[in-house]
Amino acid sequence: MKQLVTKIAKSKSLFFTVLAVLFLQQTYAQEVSSSIDTTQLKIGEQFRYQIKVEANKDFPVVFPEGQTFMPLEMVEAYQIDTTRLKDNQTWQLTREYALTQWDSGSYVIPKQKIIVNDQSLFTDSIKVEVATVVVDTTKQALFPIKPTIEIEEPSSFPWWILWLILVIAAVAGLVLLFLKLRQRKIEREQQIPPYEKAIDTLKKLDESQALERGEMKEYYSTLTLAVKRYIDEKIDERALESTTEELIQHLNELKANKSILVKHKVINDLQDILRRADLIKFAGGGMDKLTAKADRQLIEEDINSIKDSIPEPTEEELLKDEAYAEARKKRETRTKIIAGLVGVILVVVIANFAFFDNKGFEYVKDVVIHDTAEELLEKYWIESEYGNPPVYMITPEVLVRQEVDSTNVPPMAISQLFKGNSGEHFKLGRIEDDLNIDLFTFHNNSNVDLAIDFDDLGSVQASLLENKGAKNIIIKQEKFTTADGSEGAKIFGSFNIEDPVSKKIEMKSYVHLYFAAQGGNSVSIFVSTTDEDEGFEEITNRIINSIEFNREN
């Protein structure tokens, strides 16, 4: 009894030991740490931010992605480095990020979330000092501003050379085609008549000495070719492809119809020779030389008899021949015309290539490919973020980053509102197009409250549109609030502008949104569309209603 109790106790001890081991494996403590290679840096200087995670080798680990280090900017995320620790059950995963900041000041890298086996872990926040670059004018000499100089345009491929090559190729192709057609015409004029060709074949057969060498298969092949080719060219176009029985049957039909006036004996003799030739060519039969010589003489007599039996062409047949010749001449002329058109098409294609090179693909696309409102609404719209901190919005196509200079900065309260602040510009289309979007973000470096003077925006908007060539401008304004609660000003209305291609005056509708924030970004979003298609109103509403600044809210 004691032994049984002892065994049960040992079994329970073993069970709880195994359970404890499994529990410890599942609840293995994860370790997360972060560090940077420097806490003092200059504007625009990059530094390394490192995250280390120790976790069970079977646990999935997800590191931060994207711009999660704001207000610092993530430049590059490097590959994850994996190291196996001594216990072989734990891996150390290390990932580094290259970060930078373009404004001086004190910044805090926020806590970063790492997911380990569906468990969220966070790093510590780290403070970073970004210093300005000091310019010592006592040691660095100053120089006067240099005058502007003209810069030569970069060399591009001389398209006229390609034009010249293709034009020469087209002309050469036309010349070669003309010479080929002319050569065919000469060959037809110099072509040997069927009768002379048949007799010449028989004479060459005599000179070949094939009969003396006993080459009966070659001899009878040439013999039957001479007569069948003559019949094919003068009487029956199917003679060369016909069997012996088919050819004889057709000759008898032509005789019955009085299309040829040949005697029965000629057809019978020809039938006998062709049958003997078939036996020699296909059955490997033999033939004595005397019979072969007699067959050769008989073939020549049959050719002469068939020649004499063909009646002279009637006037109606001659007219048909003339009509055929005329139709053939027209076909040749049509071929020349087609060749000429091909040459013209090649020239047009080259001209289009040159136009693309000169004007650019986007300009040609805007002229040729005219997207309607319905097509834009049915497209897959793109959700993206622009600027830093980001402006979220959806558009039919991605806005393209532009260089910011004095020619495209909106002249708002504009010169005053964003004075001394750096900015970014994103754009889709031109103001003359069916859809034009201009997005400006301005970074407030002065820490001054950028409040918009609502009463001045109307005159500012008129100035902005006039600078772009707009006329008959109608301006309305009201307050505007985004889906995330950001408040701004909305200027909207219509204007007329000349299309640069058609030179027609077109009416456009527009909406211009202005947002300003304490210590944050100031944003200008301009959307203009053609006023003729009602669907563009839906496009405008979809764009401006999608704008968000605080996505987390």
C-alpha angles and dihedrals in degrees: 000000000000091000090054091050090049092052092049091050091051091048091052091048091051091047094052091045092055090044091051092050092050091047092051091050092052094044095044107156111247117217122208126180136167135198142168130217094231139010095198119065142148129246110289093008115135124226135182123253113194130198121192123193127185111197144147110286091239095053119098114233124202118196125200116280132196129002098341094132097072132182081038119063121237108224101178139356114213129214119280114258115214124202125181113222126219098269090059089221096081129065128195111217117196127187128177130202129197109226133182143170129209098199127067122241143079115307135181121216102223124232112281122220119226120185115214116181091336090310117120116225127179135210124222119265116251129207120226130189118213114196129197121244106255116218113208105206091187091067100029115067118228122225132198120258110272119234119257116265130199115250117211115239113256113263116259134189110289099241092189088072090057089046090053093047093051094045090051090047091051093048091046090051091052092048092049091048091050092049091048093051090046091050091052090052091051091048091052091050091049094044114128113246115251096249094051089046092054094048091046089053091053092049091051088050090056091050094048094073088218091138093051090051091051094242094149097162093055091041096054092040090059091042095054092041091060095054098037093049090050091051090045093054098040108029119004122026090199096057097102093051096041127097120238093262093047092050095048091046091052092048090053089050091051090049091049090050089047090238086131126023098211122143123250090241091061092053092045093049090049090050092053093049093048092049091051089049090052091053092050096044100041107020098039093240124163134231135195119243095241093058090045091053090048091051091051091053091045092051091055091049090049091051090051091047092050090047091053092044096058108099121229113267115264123235090257092055091048089054090051090052090051090049090050091050090049092049090050091051090052090051090053090049090049090051090054091049091050090050089051091050090051089055091050091049090052090053091049091050090052090048089054091050089053090048090052090050093049101041102027132239097272093055093049091045091053091050099043103029107055109187113206123212091253092054092049093048092051093051122098103263120221124232111207144151126236131197131002116303085030133247110212120213142140123235137170089249135015115271113241121229114246134195111262114228139145093275097062105030107109108250093231135151038287104124087042098038095056100027112144094009127118118233148191129218128205123182145184120190129331131284090255092056128092089254126026126172125182119182122185124183119189122195114221104224095164097066088227121141104256102208119177117232098226094196094056097051095084094060091041090053092050090052091049094052094043090055088058093052099263122149137186090033119191115197130195127166140192142153118282131200125192125221090262093052100259111149126217145141125277122207115185142160138098143286141183123243136172118250106233093217106039094027088222123139110245130189118232133191119214144186122196119189125195124194129179128180138188108261092345141084126314112213136197119191119183122186123179128176139175112276096214098073115063090203090073090068088062090048091053092048092048091052099046094041090056094058115118134166103179104046093172090062 
